[in-house]
Amino acid sequence: MNLRFADRMNNAQKSFIREILKVVGNPEIISFAGGLPNPISFPIKKIQEATDKILEEDGENILQYSTTEGYLPLREYISERYLKNSGVVVPPDEILITNGSQQGLDLIGKVFLNKGDCMLMEEPGYLGAIQAFSMFEPEFKTVLMNHDGVDTEKLKESIEKYNPKLFYAVPNFQNPSGITYSEENRKQIAGFMKGSDTILIEDDPYGELRFMGSRVPSMKKYMNDNVILLGSFSKIVSPGMRLGWIHAGHEIMEKLIIAKQGADLHSNYFSQRVVYEYLKENNIEVHIEKITDLYKKQRDCMVNSIEKYFPKEVQTTKPEGGMFIWVTLPEKYSSMDLFNIAIKKKVAFVPGDPFYTGKEGVNAFRLNYTNSTEDKIEEGIKILAEGIKELLSEKN
Amino acid sequence: MNLRFADRMNNAQKSFIREILKVVGNPEIISFAGGLPNPISFPIKKIQEATDKILEEDGENILQYSTTEGYLPLREYISERYLKNSGVVVPPDEILITNGSQQGLDLIGKVFLNKGDCMLMEEPGYLGAIQAFSMFEPEFKTVLMNHDGVDTEKLKESIEKYNPKLFYAVPNFQNPSGITYSEENRKQIAGFMKGSDTILIEDDPYGELRFMGSRVPSMKKYMNDNVILLGSFSKIVSPGMRLGWIHAGHEIMEKLIIAKQGADLHSNYFSQRVVYEYLKENNIEVHIEKITDLYKKQRDCMVNSIEKYFPKEVQTTKPEGGMFIWVTLPEKYSSMDLFNIAIKKKVAFVPGDPFYTGKEGVNAFRLNYTNSTEDKIEEGIKILAEGIKELLSEKN
């Protein structure tokens, strides 16, 4: 039969990262490719205690259908934590529990984007967001990342010129660059976005993973109305449970709930109850400290190894938290070429191309340091340095 | 600020059922409104055993990110069960694990529907499907349900006339009518759909819940290529875990996986592992028999109570399985008016309107018998009969 797919599928590609992850399943390969938390940080025993307790006490409810909005005590917990940690007021009825914050992107795209609508992305930007929004066929415009946030001049100009519906940003330890927007950068953005009709999507999966420097306030602090906030339990409890959330004002939330009902009725209720029980019975701040202590060591090891082994003409970011380092090769060298060299040496990373909405042969790439050991990190960076030297000499 | 929603949200309504479910949270109300399994059927203890075992043995993997396609042994289990129970060949790599079969509808809509594309729905039809597909702004055409399936003459005519991309059907114990397509009906449909470019979406959440009569083969038996199959663990294990699946041929599956990646990366892996462990260690057929024994009693009680109390001019279906009975009032009486009478008497059901793509004041409504007790069923039907008599006398 003649298969008639929707237009939106014409250019849709499988996620490059997920395809890479299949290749690097081989345990001989040192992989800096994924964006996976270190599984030694998972609170397995505590999750088991939480699960046992709630199944014993309330099994019939836990396995039943539930509300689209999500488990109220869990939304209240998220609300209280925003207030305590960021001084941001987020009422529980303006929170929707999603299947990871990735689903938030899909729902926001569905609620806002007509085919051809303009939306702004960071460049480089999170490839999962590019993939999610692409399904609604917007016209992407991009704003370059600087060392202290996004290029505000270009952002202002783009908002005035294109009047985009959405601007998608990861202000804390950005994926893929590891860059955090400075307070000054945030204030500037808020200053000119406030009066506009452009909504800022503030995606914050990594904000909790700060291991140096001090917390910078949420964009929501500066520009209340125009912000949709996304959060996630993936990096602080467990990604396998696919639990994240969207915060948006009442009018937007109503539409998001309708979209969520149609998409899958509600998020996994069993996991919502398990995670809530875990959070209620344990001090998550102590657990997060354990994770950041671990990641800081791994980050330091990678930064130091890079300084030790990489050629001087290669530039890298030095993140204060999160999971990624962004490496920039001298101009005209393709990170895809480097990937092909490195994978033969059994080291993997994600080339820059998929983090761009329409660019090939990008001279930068992403390294992840969280799902590894210090030994592997030093060894892998050393091998990668050899690969870089090969690449640079080849082309000269 | 000026909120600029996508066109698709203009006519989107919150699910009427979910709104009703909020009203009927009141324990004084006898509710035949939801489509909820009876929680006394949930295998709570066995789920707890399964969870304990896998967290102890493989906690680090179970809480980690996983593949978009879903846990392979679970897909293999589904594949083997199709072969054993229906003689249908469904390779594991043509199965995608979804967040309940509801998500399957969203993904199929995304992969196939451009705005304005024609698709066929049963009338009355599953309101969650109407809601999911509406997001992609198709032009709905409908085909009436008869007592033995869909009106094949009208279906044939509609396929020839409109060349629809999709036809959505629930051939076993349809929601909302409880009707099952006869073998003859299926053969006829397959006969003229085979040569067409219309894909049949065979949604089968209730197929396992047969308590009388004999199993009718899947539509896939008769028309391999043109069929996408949807299945679910919601009615046989737990709906709270939101686990269903899509089966589609290779070419379609590739697109569905891309859509799933963008939508939420993958389904809850923790729950996939729990459910697989449960299925591996227990005989699901024995468990299903317990459920159907329970539901048969509840169904018989409702059918008998209806015969005893309802006025003779009211017609009802007599399902051989599933969860619903469809009640038709004499013409010109609105089930919405009856709802308003009945809710004052503290009995709830779902009026017919939301099961139609564009019809109001429908003279039929849906009753659910699975999430109740025999006492409540008899009492509720007796009260509802009084309401019906009031309605019929009011209008005369």
PDB file of N, CA, C and O in Angstrom, chain A residues 4 6-8 15 18 37 48 52 56 63-66 68 99 102 106 110-111 113-114 131 164 197 235 238 240-241 261-262 268-269 271, chain B residues 4 6-8 15 18 37 48 52 56 63-66 68 99 102 106 110-111 113-114 131 164 197 235 238-241 261-262 268-269 271:
ATOM      1  N   ARG A   4       1.008   7.235   3.388  1.00  0.00           N
ATOM      2  CA  ARG A   4       0.872   8.690   3.269  1.00  0.00           C
ATOM      3  C   ARG A   4       1.156   9.347   4.619  1.00  0.00           C
ATOM      4  O   ARG A   4       0.254   9.580   5.416  1.00  0.00           O
ATOM      5  N   ALA A   6       2.403  12.339   7.320  1.00  0.00           N
ATOM      6  CA  ALA A   6       2.189  13.780   7.446  1.00  0.00           C
ATOM      7  C   ALA A   6       3.444  14.528   7.001  1.00  0.00           C
ATOM      8  O   ALA A   6       4.558  14.013   7.104  1.00  0.00           O
ATOM      9  N   ASP A   7       3.257  15.746   6.521  1.00  0.00           N
ATOM     10  CA  ASP A   7       4.392  16.556   6.048  1.00  0.00           C
ATOM     11  C   ASP A   7       5.466  16.703   7.115  1.00  0.00           C
ATOM     12  O   ASP A   7       6.654  16.751   6.821  1.00  0.00           O
ATOM     13  N   ARG A   8       5.032  16.812   8.381  1.00  0.00           N
ATOM     14  CA  ARG A   8       6.001  17.052   9.454  1.00  0.00           C
ATOM     15  C   ARG A   8       7.058  15.959   9.555  1.00  0.00           C
ATOM     16  O   ARG A   8       8.116  16.166  10.135  1.00  0.00           O
ATOM     17  N   SER A  15      17.011  10.775  16.509  1.00  0.00           N
ATOM     18  CA  SER A  15      17.979  11.509  17.322  1.00  0.00           C
ATOM     19  C   SER A  15      19.360  10.915  17.110  1.00  0.00           C
ATOM     20  O   SER A  15      19.594   9.724  17.305  1.00  0.00           O
ATOM     21  N   ARG A  18      20.750   9.238  20.247  1.00  0.00           N
ATOM     22  CA  ARG A  18      20.253   7.899  20.547  1.00  0.00           C
ATOM     23  C   ARG A  18      20.869   6.881  19.602  1.00  0.00           C
ATOM     24  O   ARG A  18      21.121   5.746  19.988  1.00  0.00           O
ATOM     25  N   PRO A  37      22.910  10.417  33.936  1.00  0.00           N
ATOM     26  CA  PRO A  37      23.403  10.543  35.306  1.00  0.00           C
ATOM     27  C   PRO A  37      24.258   9.327  35.649  1.00  0.00           C
ATOM     28  O   PRO A  37      24.126   8.280  35.020  1.00  0.00           O
ATOM     29  N   GLN A  48      13.199   1.553  47.026  1.00  0.00           N
ATOM     30  CA  GLN A  48      12.575   0.271  47.372  1.00  0.00           C
ATOM     31  C   GLN A  48      11.726   0.409  48.643  1.00  0.00           C
ATOM     32  O   GLN A  48      10.590  -0.085  48.688  1.00  0.00           O
ATOM     33  N   ASP A  52       7.670  -0.207  48.700  1.00  0.00           N
ATOM     34  CA  ASP A  52       7.057  -1.181  49.613  1.00  0.00           C
ATOM     35  C   ASP A  52       5.982  -0.521  50.467  1.00  0.00           C
ATOM     36  O   ASP A  52       4.878  -1.044  50.612  1.00  0.00           O
ATOM     37  N   GLU A  56       1.904  -1.287  50.165  1.00  0.00           N
ATOM     38  CA  GLU A  56       1.228  -1.898  51.310  1.00  0.00           C
ATOM     39  C   GLU A  56       0.061  -1.032  51.795  1.00  0.00           C
ATOM     40  O   GLU A  56      -1.006  -1.534  52.111  1.00  0.00           O
ATOM     41  N   LEU A  63      -2.220   1.843  41.786  1.00  0.00           N
ATOM     42  CA  LEU A  63      -2.216   1.163  40.491  1.00  0.00           C
ATOM     43  C   LEU A  63      -3.385   1.592  39.604  1.00  0.00           C
ATOM     44  O   LEU A  63      -3.520   1.132  38.469  1.00  0.00           O
ATOM     45  N   GLN A  64      -4.216   2.491  40.092  1.00  0.00           N
ATOM     46  CA  GLN A  64      -5.420   2.923  39.355  1.00  0.00           C
ATOM     47  C   GLN A  64      -5.115   4.145  38.474  1.00  0.00           C
ATOM     48  O   GLN A  64      -4.071   4.778  38.625  1.00  0.00           O
ATOM     49  N   TYR A  65      -6.040   4.459  37.564  1.00  0.00           N
ATOM     50  CA  TYR A  65      -5.975   5.721  36.821  1.00  0.00           C
ATOM     51  C   TYR A  65      -5.947   6.891  37.801  1.00  0.00           C
ATOM     52  O   TYR A  65      -6.441   6.782  38.926  1.00  0.00           O
ATOM     53  N   SER A  66      -5.414   8.023  37.358  1.00  0.00           N
ATOM     54  CA  SER A  66      -5.404   9.189  38.216  1.00  0.00           C
ATOM     55  C   SER A  66      -5.660  10.471  37.409  1.00  0.00           C
ATOM     56  O   SER A  66      -6.049  10.407  36.253  1.00  0.00           O
ATOM     57  N   THR A  68      -5.117  14.044  35.372  1.00  0.00           N
ATOM     58  CA  THR A  68      -4.203  14.545  34.351  1.00  0.00           C
ATOM     59  C   THR A  68      -3.141  15.469  34.949  1.00  0.00           C
ATOM     60  O   THR A  68      -1.967  15.404  34.581  1.00  0.00           O
ATOM     61  N   ASN A  99       5.870  13.411  31.560  1.00  0.00           N
ATOM     62  CA  ASN A  99       6.798  12.272  31.410  1.00  0.00           C
ATOM     63  C   ASN A  99       8.197  12.800  31.130  1.00  0.00           C
ATOM     64  O   ASN A  99       8.664  12.790  29.994  1.00  0.00           O
ATOM     65  N   GLN A 102      11.070  16.479  28.844  1.00  0.00           N
ATOM     66  CA  GLN A 102      10.960  16.352  27.378  1.00  0.00           C
ATOM     67  C   GLN A 102       9.499  16.442  26.935  1.00  0.00           C
ATOM     68  O   GLN A 102       9.182  17.098  25.952  1.00  0.00           O
ATOM     69  N   ASP A 106       7.044  18.929  24.016  1.00  0.00           N
ATOM     70  CA  ASP A 106       6.037  18.469  23.059  1.00  0.00           C
ATOM     71  C   ASP A 106       4.702  19.168  23.316  1.00  0.00           C
ATOM     72  O   ASP A 106       4.044  19.651  22.384  1.00  0.00           O
ATOM     73  N   LYS A 110       2.703  21.855  20.951  1.00  0.00           N
ATOM     74  CA  LYS A 110       1.333  21.571  20.522  1.00  0.00           C
ATOM     75  C   LYS A 110       0.396  22.734  20.825  1.00  0.00           C
ATOM     76  O   LYS A 110      -0.477  23.072  20.030  1.00  0.00           O
ATOM     77  N   VAL A 111       0.577  23.329  21.973  1.00  0.00           N
ATOM     78  CA  VAL A 111      -0.333  24.381  22.437  1.00  0.00           C
ATOM     79  C   VAL A 111      -0.077  25.718  21.719  1.00  0.00           C
ATOM     80  O   VAL A 111      -1.004  26.502  21.525  1.00  0.00           O
ATOM     81  N   LEU A 113       2.313  26.271  18.667  1.00  0.00           N
ATOM     82  CA  LEU A 113       2.902  26.436  17.332  1.00  0.00           C
ATOM     83  C   LEU A 113       2.001  26.006  16.178  1.00  0.00           C
ATOM     84  O   LEU A 113       1.619  24.841  16.073  1.00  0.00           O
ATOM     85  N   ASN A 114       1.683  26.958  15.313  1.00  0.00           N
ATOM     86  CA  ASN A 114       1.161  26.627  13.998  1.00  0.00           C
ATOM     87  C   ASN A 114       2.347  26.431  13.058  1.00  0.00           C
ATOM     88  O   ASN A 114       3.431  26.965  13.296  1.00  0.00           O
ATOM     89  N   GLN A 131      14.239  18.637  18.168  1.00  0.00           N
ATOM     90  CA  GLN A 131      13.455  17.491  17.683  1.00  0.00           C
ATOM     91  C   GLN A 131      11.975  17.621  18.064  1.00  0.00           C
ATOM     92  O   GLN A 131      11.094  17.399  17.236  1.00  0.00           O
ATOM     93  N   PRO A 164       8.691  36.453  17.657  1.00  0.00           N
ATOM     94  CA  PRO A 164       8.533  34.992  17.779  1.00  0.00           C
ATOM     95  C   PRO A 164       7.562  34.631  18.899  1.00  0.00           C
ATOM     96  O   PRO A 164       7.433  35.370  19.870  1.00  0.00           O
ATOM     97  N   ASP A 197       5.403  39.935  23.310  1.00  0.00           N
ATOM     98  CA  ASP A 197       4.473  38.801  23.351  1.00  0.00           C
ATOM     99  C   ASP A 197       5.202  37.471  23.187  1.00  0.00           C
ATOM    100  O   ASP A 197       4.584  36.439  22.893  1.00  0.00           O
ATOM    101  N   LYS A 235      17.527  14.109  36.898  1.00  0.00           N
ATOM    102  CA  LYS A 235      18.932  14.250  37.262  1.00  0.00           C
ATOM    103  C   LYS A 235      19.156  14.204  38.774  1.00  0.00           C
ATOM    104  O   LYS A 235      20.287  14.141  39.228  1.00  0.00           O
ATOM    105  N   SER A 238      15.738   9.882  39.460  1.00  0.00           N
ATOM    106  CA  SER A 238      15.871   8.786  38.497  1.00  0.00           C
ATOM    107  C   SER A 238      15.289   9.180  37.156  1.00  0.00           C
ATOM    108  O   SER A 238      14.130   9.586  37.074  1.00  0.00           O
ATOM    109  N   GLY A 240      14.816   7.024  34.685  1.00  0.00           N
ATOM    110  CA  GLY A 240      14.004   5.909  34.190  1.00  0.00           C
ATOM    111  C   GLY A 240      12.535   6.069  34.534  1.00  0.00           C
ATOM    112  O   GLY A 240      11.670   5.500  33.877  1.00  0.00           O
ATOM    113  N   MET A 241      12.247   6.866  35.572  1.00  0.00           N
ATOM    114  CA  MET A 241      10.846   7.068  35.985  1.00  0.00           C
ATOM    115  C   MET A 241      10.150   8.146  35.166  1.00  0.00           C
ATOM    116  O   MET A 241       8.945   8.348  35.324  1.00  0.00           O
ATOM    117  N   GLN A 261      -4.152  15.527  28.297  1.00  0.00           N
ATOM    118  CA  GLN A 261      -5.236  14.523  28.287  1.00  0.00           C
ATOM    119  C   GLN A 261      -5.230  13.738  26.982  1.00  0.00           C
ATOM    120  O   GLN A 261      -5.298  12.514  26.972  1.00  0.00           O
ATOM    121  N   GLY A 262      -5.155  14.446  25.881  1.00  0.00           N
ATOM    122  CA  GLY A 262      -5.169  13.792  24.571  1.00  0.00           C
ATOM    123  C   GLY A 262      -3.920  12.966  24.336  1.00  0.00           C
ATOM    124  O   GLY A 262      -3.967  11.933  23.675  1.00  0.00           O
ATOM    125  N   ASN A 268       2.610   8.494  34.632  1.00  0.00           N
ATOM    126  CA  ASN A 268       2.681   7.286  35.437  1.00  0.00           C
ATOM    127  C   ASN A 268       2.419   7.601  36.919  1.00  0.00           C
ATOM    128  O   ASN A 268       3.202   8.276  37.571  1.00  0.00           O
ATOM    129  N   TYR A 269       1.297   7.114  37.436  1.00  0.00           N
ATOM    130  CA  TYR A 269       0.890   7.470  38.787  1.00  0.00           C
ATOM    131  C   TYR A 269       1.689   6.691  39.841  1.00  0.00           C
ATOM    132  O   TYR A 269       2.050   7.211  40.884  1.00  0.00           O
ATOM    133  N   SER A 271       4.796   5.758  39.678  1.00  0.00           N
ATOM    134  CA  SER A 271       6.083   6.432  39.880  1.00  0.00           C
ATOM    135  C   SER A 271       5.931   7.771  40.588  1.00  0.00           C
ATOM    136  O   SER A 271       6.800   8.161  41.371  1.00  0.00           O
TER     137      SER A 271
ATOM    138  N   ARG B   4      -0.770  33.856  22.329  1.00  0.00           N
ATOM    139  CA  ARG B   4      -1.025  33.426  20.952  1.00  0.00           C
ATOM    140  C   ARG B   4      -0.974  31.907  20.849  1.00  0.00           C
ATOM    141  O   ARG B   4       0.065  31.323  20.564  1.00  0.00           O
ATOM    142  N   ALA B   6      -1.890  28.063  19.383  1.00  0.00           N
ATOM    143  CA  ALA B   6      -2.004  27.458  18.053  1.00  0.00           C
ATOM    144  C   ALA B   6      -3.473  27.273  17.687  1.00  0.00           C
ATOM    145  O   ALA B   6      -4.327  27.107  18.568  1.00  0.00           O
ATOM    146  N   ASP B   7      -3.755  27.291  16.399  1.00  0.00           N
ATOM    147  CA  ASP B   7      -5.141  27.121  15.916  1.00  0.00           C
ATOM    148  C   ASP B   7      -5.795  25.856  16.455  1.00  0.00           C
ATOM    149  O   ASP B   7      -6.981  25.826  16.747  1.00  0.00           O
ATOM    150  N   ARG B   8      -4.986  24.786  16.580  1.00  0.00           N
ATOM    151  CA  ARG B   8      -5.556  23.500  17.004  1.00  0.00           C
ATOM    152  C   ARG B   8      -6.216  23.577  18.375  1.00  0.00           C
ATOM    153  O   ARG B   8      -7.034  22.734  18.708  1.00  0.00           O
ATOM    154  N   SER B  15     -11.630  16.951  28.405  1.00  0.00           N
ATOM    155  CA  SER B  15     -12.409  15.729  28.318  1.00  0.00           C
ATOM    156  C   SER B  15     -13.586  15.811  29.275  1.00  0.00           C
ATOM    157  O   SER B  15     -13.432  16.016  30.472  1.00  0.00           O
ATOM    158  N   ARG B  18     -13.352  13.306  32.155  1.00  0.00           N
ATOM    159  CA  ARG B  18     -12.472  13.671  33.267  1.00  0.00           C
ATOM    160  C   ARG B  18     -13.115  14.757  34.125  1.00  0.00           C
ATOM    161  O   ARG B  18     -12.939  14.783  35.334  1.00  0.00           O
ATOM    162  N   PRO B  37     -10.918   0.112  35.773  1.00  0.00           N
ATOM    163  CA  PRO B  37     -10.936  -1.280  36.221  1.00  0.00           C
ATOM    164  C   PRO B  37     -11.313  -1.330  37.701  1.00  0.00           C
ATOM    165  O   PRO B  37     -11.162  -0.345  38.414  1.00  0.00           O
ATOM    166  N   GLN B  48       4.482  -5.935  44.147  1.00  0.00           N
ATOM    167  CA  GLN B  48       5.478  -5.609  45.171  1.00  0.00           C
ATOM    168  C   GLN B  48       6.651  -6.594  45.119  1.00  0.00           C
ATOM    169  O   GLN B  48       7.822  -6.196  45.177  1.00  0.00           O
ATOM    170  N   ASP B  52      10.507  -5.445  44.298  1.00  0.00           N
ATOM    171  CA  ASP B  52      11.604  -5.742  45.214  1.00  0.00           C
ATOM    172  C   ASP B  52      12.715  -6.505  44.496  1.00  0.00           C
ATOM    173  O   ASP B  52      13.894  -6.183  44.616  1.00  0.00           O
ATOM    174  N   GLU B  56      16.501  -4.979  43.708  1.00  0.00           N
ATOM    175  CA  GLU B  56      17.652  -5.602  44.346  1.00  0.00           C
ATOM    176  C   GLU B  56      18.667  -6.098  43.330  1.00  0.00           C
ATOM    177  O   GLU B  56      19.862  -5.925  43.497  1.00  0.00           O
ATOM    178  N   LEU B  63      16.639   2.315  37.081  1.00  0.00           N
ATOM    179  CA  LEU B  63      16.347   3.731  37.320  1.00  0.00           C
ATOM    180  C   LEU B  63      17.004   4.644  36.277  1.00  0.00           C
ATOM    181  O   LEU B  63      16.848   5.856  36.328  1.00  0.00           O
ATOM    182  N   GLN B  64      17.719   4.061  35.333  1.00  0.00           N
ATOM    183  CA  GLN B  64      18.447   4.836  34.319  1.00  0.00           C
ATOM    184  C   GLN B  64      17.573   5.091  33.076  1.00  0.00           C
ATOM    185  O   GLN B  64      16.531   4.469  32.915  1.00  0.00           O
ATOM    186  N   TYR B  65      18.019   6.014  32.223  1.00  0.00           N
ATOM    187  CA  TYR B  65      17.407   6.179  30.901  1.00  0.00           C
ATOM    188  C   TYR B  65      17.446   4.863  30.144  1.00  0.00           C
ATOM    189  O   TYR B  65      18.307   4.011  30.398  1.00  0.00           O
ATOM    190  N   SER B  66      16.538   4.713  29.193  1.00  0.00           N
ATOM    191  CA  SER B  66      16.546   3.486  28.391  1.00  0.00           C
ATOM    192  C   SER B  66      16.199   3.789  26.930  1.00  0.00           C
ATOM    193  O   SER B  66      16.180   4.936  26.523  1.00  0.00           O
ATOM    194  N   THR B  68      14.148   4.112  23.349  1.00  0.00           N
ATOM    195  CA  THR B  68      12.853   4.621  22.915  1.00  0.00           C
ATOM    196  C   THR B  68      11.877   3.481  22.620  1.00  0.00           C
ATOM    197  O   THR B  68      10.693   3.558  22.965  1.00  0.00           O
ATOM    198  N   ASN B  99       3.016   5.143  26.586  1.00  0.00           N
ATOM    199  CA  ASN B  99       2.386   5.496  27.867  1.00  0.00           C
ATOM    200  C   ASN B  99       0.892   5.219  27.789  1.00  0.00           C
ATOM    201  O   ASN B  99       0.086   6.128  27.620  1.00  0.00           O
ATOM    202  N   GLN B 102      -3.386   5.180  24.847  1.00  0.00           N
ATOM    203  CA  GLN B 102      -3.754   6.564  24.496  1.00  0.00           C
ATOM    204  C   GLN B 102      -2.600   7.270  23.779  1.00  0.00           C
ATOM    205  O   GLN B 102      -2.814   7.969  22.790  1.00  0.00           O
ATOM    206  N   ASP B 106      -1.954   9.527  19.887  1.00  0.00           N
ATOM    207  CA  ASP B 106      -1.258  10.800  19.667  1.00  0.00           C
ATOM    208  C   ASP B 106      -0.126  10.629  18.653  1.00  0.00           C
ATOM    209  O   ASP B 106       0.025  11.434  17.732  1.00  0.00           O
ATOM    210  N   LYS B 110       0.241  12.198  14.897  1.00  0.00           N
ATOM    211  CA  LYS B 110       1.407  13.018  14.546  1.00  0.00           C
ATOM    212  C   LYS B 110       2.087  12.522  13.276  1.00  0.00           C
ATOM    213  O   LYS B 110       2.523  13.301  12.441  1.00  0.00           O
ATOM    214  N   VAL B 111       2.164  11.227  13.150  1.00  0.00           N
ATOM    215  CA  VAL B 111       2.898  10.633  12.031  1.00  0.00           C
ATOM    216  C   VAL B 111       2.106  10.703  10.719  1.00  0.00           C
ATOM    217  O   VAL B 111       2.691  10.803   9.644  1.00  0.00           O
ATOM    218  N   LEU B 113      -1.239  12.648  10.156  1.00  0.00           N
ATOM    219  CA  LEU B 113      -2.269  13.644   9.832  1.00  0.00           C
ATOM    220  C   LEU B 113      -1.744  15.050   9.577  1.00  0.00           C
ATOM    221  O   LEU B 113      -1.154  15.688  10.446  1.00  0.00           O
ATOM    222  N   ASN B 114      -1.973  15.544   8.373  1.00  0.00           N
ATOM    223  CA  ASN B 114      -1.878  16.975   8.098  1.00  0.00           C
ATOM    224  C   ASN B 114      -3.229  17.601   8.407  1.00  0.00           C
ATOM    225  O   ASN B 114      -4.265  16.915   8.374  1.00  0.00           O
ATOM    226  N   GLN B 131     -10.419  13.157  20.937  1.00  0.00           N
ATOM    227  CA  GLN B 131      -9.603  14.209  21.538  1.00  0.00           C
ATOM    228  C   GLN B 131      -8.152  14.171  21.029  1.00  0.00           C
ATOM    229  O   GLN B 131      -7.582  15.214  20.688  1.00  0.00           O
ATOM    230  N   PRO B 164      -9.794   8.167   2.961  1.00  0.00           N
ATOM    231  CA  PRO B 164      -9.264   8.651   4.244  1.00  0.00           C
ATOM    232  C   PRO B 164      -7.908   8.016   4.551  1.00  0.00           C
ATOM    233  O   PRO B 164      -7.641   6.889   4.128  1.00  0.00           O
ATOM    234  N   ASP B 197      -5.701   2.588   0.335  1.00  0.00           N
ATOM    235  CA  ASP B 197      -4.570   3.202   1.039  1.00  0.00           C
ATOM    236  C   ASP B 197      -4.976   3.687   2.433  1.00  0.00           C
ATOM    237  O   ASP B 197      -4.279   4.493   3.050  1.00  0.00           O
ATOM    238  N   LYS B 235      -5.916  -2.648  31.485  1.00  0.00           N
ATOM    239  CA  LYS B 235      -7.098  -3.368  31.935  1.00  0.00           C
ATOM    240  C   LYS B 235      -6.770  -4.744  32.494  1.00  0.00           C
ATOM    241  O   LYS B 235      -7.631  -5.392  33.080  1.00  0.00           O
ATOM    242  N   SER B 238      -2.388  -2.915  35.393  1.00  0.00           N
ATOM    243  CA  SER B 238      -2.566  -1.667  36.133  1.00  0.00           C
ATOM    244  C   SER B 238      -2.597  -0.474  35.189  1.00  0.00           C
ATOM    245  O   SER B 238      -1.664  -0.289  34.410  1.00  0.00           O
ATOM    246  N   PRO B 239      -3.648   0.343  35.262  1.00  0.00           N
ATOM    247  CA  PRO B 239      -3.680   1.534  34.422  1.00  0.00           C
ATOM    248  C   PRO B 239      -2.765   2.654  34.926  1.00  0.00           C
ATOM    249  O   PRO B 239      -2.287   3.472  34.156  1.00  0.00           O
ATOM    250  N   GLY B 240      -2.498   2.659  36.254  1.00  0.00           N
ATOM    251  CA  GLY B 240      -1.666   3.707  36.829  1.00  0.00           C
ATOM    252  C   GLY B 240      -0.251   3.694  36.280  1.00  0.00           C
ATOM    253  O   GLY B 240       0.441   4.705  36.298  1.00  0.00           O
ATOM    254  N   MET B 241       0.173   2.534  35.781  1.00  0.00           N
ATOM    255  CA  MET B 241       1.534   2.414  35.239  1.00  0.00           C
ATOM    256  C   MET B 241       1.626   2.899  33.803  1.00  0.00           C
ATOM    257  O   MET B 241       2.731   2.975  33.254  1.00  0.00           O
ATOM    258  N   GLN B 261      10.494   9.658  20.332  1.00  0.00           N
ATOM    259  CA  GLN B 261      11.713  10.303  20.855  1.00  0.00           C
ATOM    260  C   GLN B 261      11.452  11.760  21.174  1.00  0.00           C
ATOM    261  O   GLN B 261      11.804  12.258  22.241  1.00  0.00           O
ATOM    262  N   GLY B 262      10.842  12.460  20.246  1.00  0.00           N
ATOM    263  CA  GLY B 262      10.569  13.878  20.451  1.00  0.00           C
ATOM    264  C   GLY B 262       9.540  14.111  21.546  1.00  0.00           C
ATOM    265  O   GLY B 262       9.589  15.101  22.269  1.00  0.00           O
ATOM    266  N   ASN B 268       8.204   5.059  30.738  1.00  0.00           N
ATOM    267  CA  ASN B 268       8.710   4.763  32.071  1.00  0.00           C
ATOM    268  C   ASN B 268       9.376   3.376  32.124  1.00  0.00           C
ATOM    269  O   ASN B 268       8.717   2.343  31.975  1.00  0.00           O
ATOM    270  N   TYR B 269      10.691   3.377  32.333  1.00  0.00           N
ATOM    271  CA  TYR B 269      11.440   2.126  32.257  1.00  0.00           C
ATOM    272  C   TYR B 269      11.261   1.294  33.531  1.00  0.00           C
ATOM    273  O   TYR B 269      11.167   0.065  33.485  1.00  0.00           O
ATOM    274  N   SER B 271       8.605   1.048  35.388  1.00  0.00           N
ATOM    275  CA  SER B 271       7.341   0.311  35.278  1.00  0.00           C
ATOM    276  C   SER B 271       7.401  -0.796  34.231  1.00  0.00           C
ATOM    277  O   SER B 271       6.793  -1.853  34.404  1.00  0.00           O
TER     278      SER B 271
END
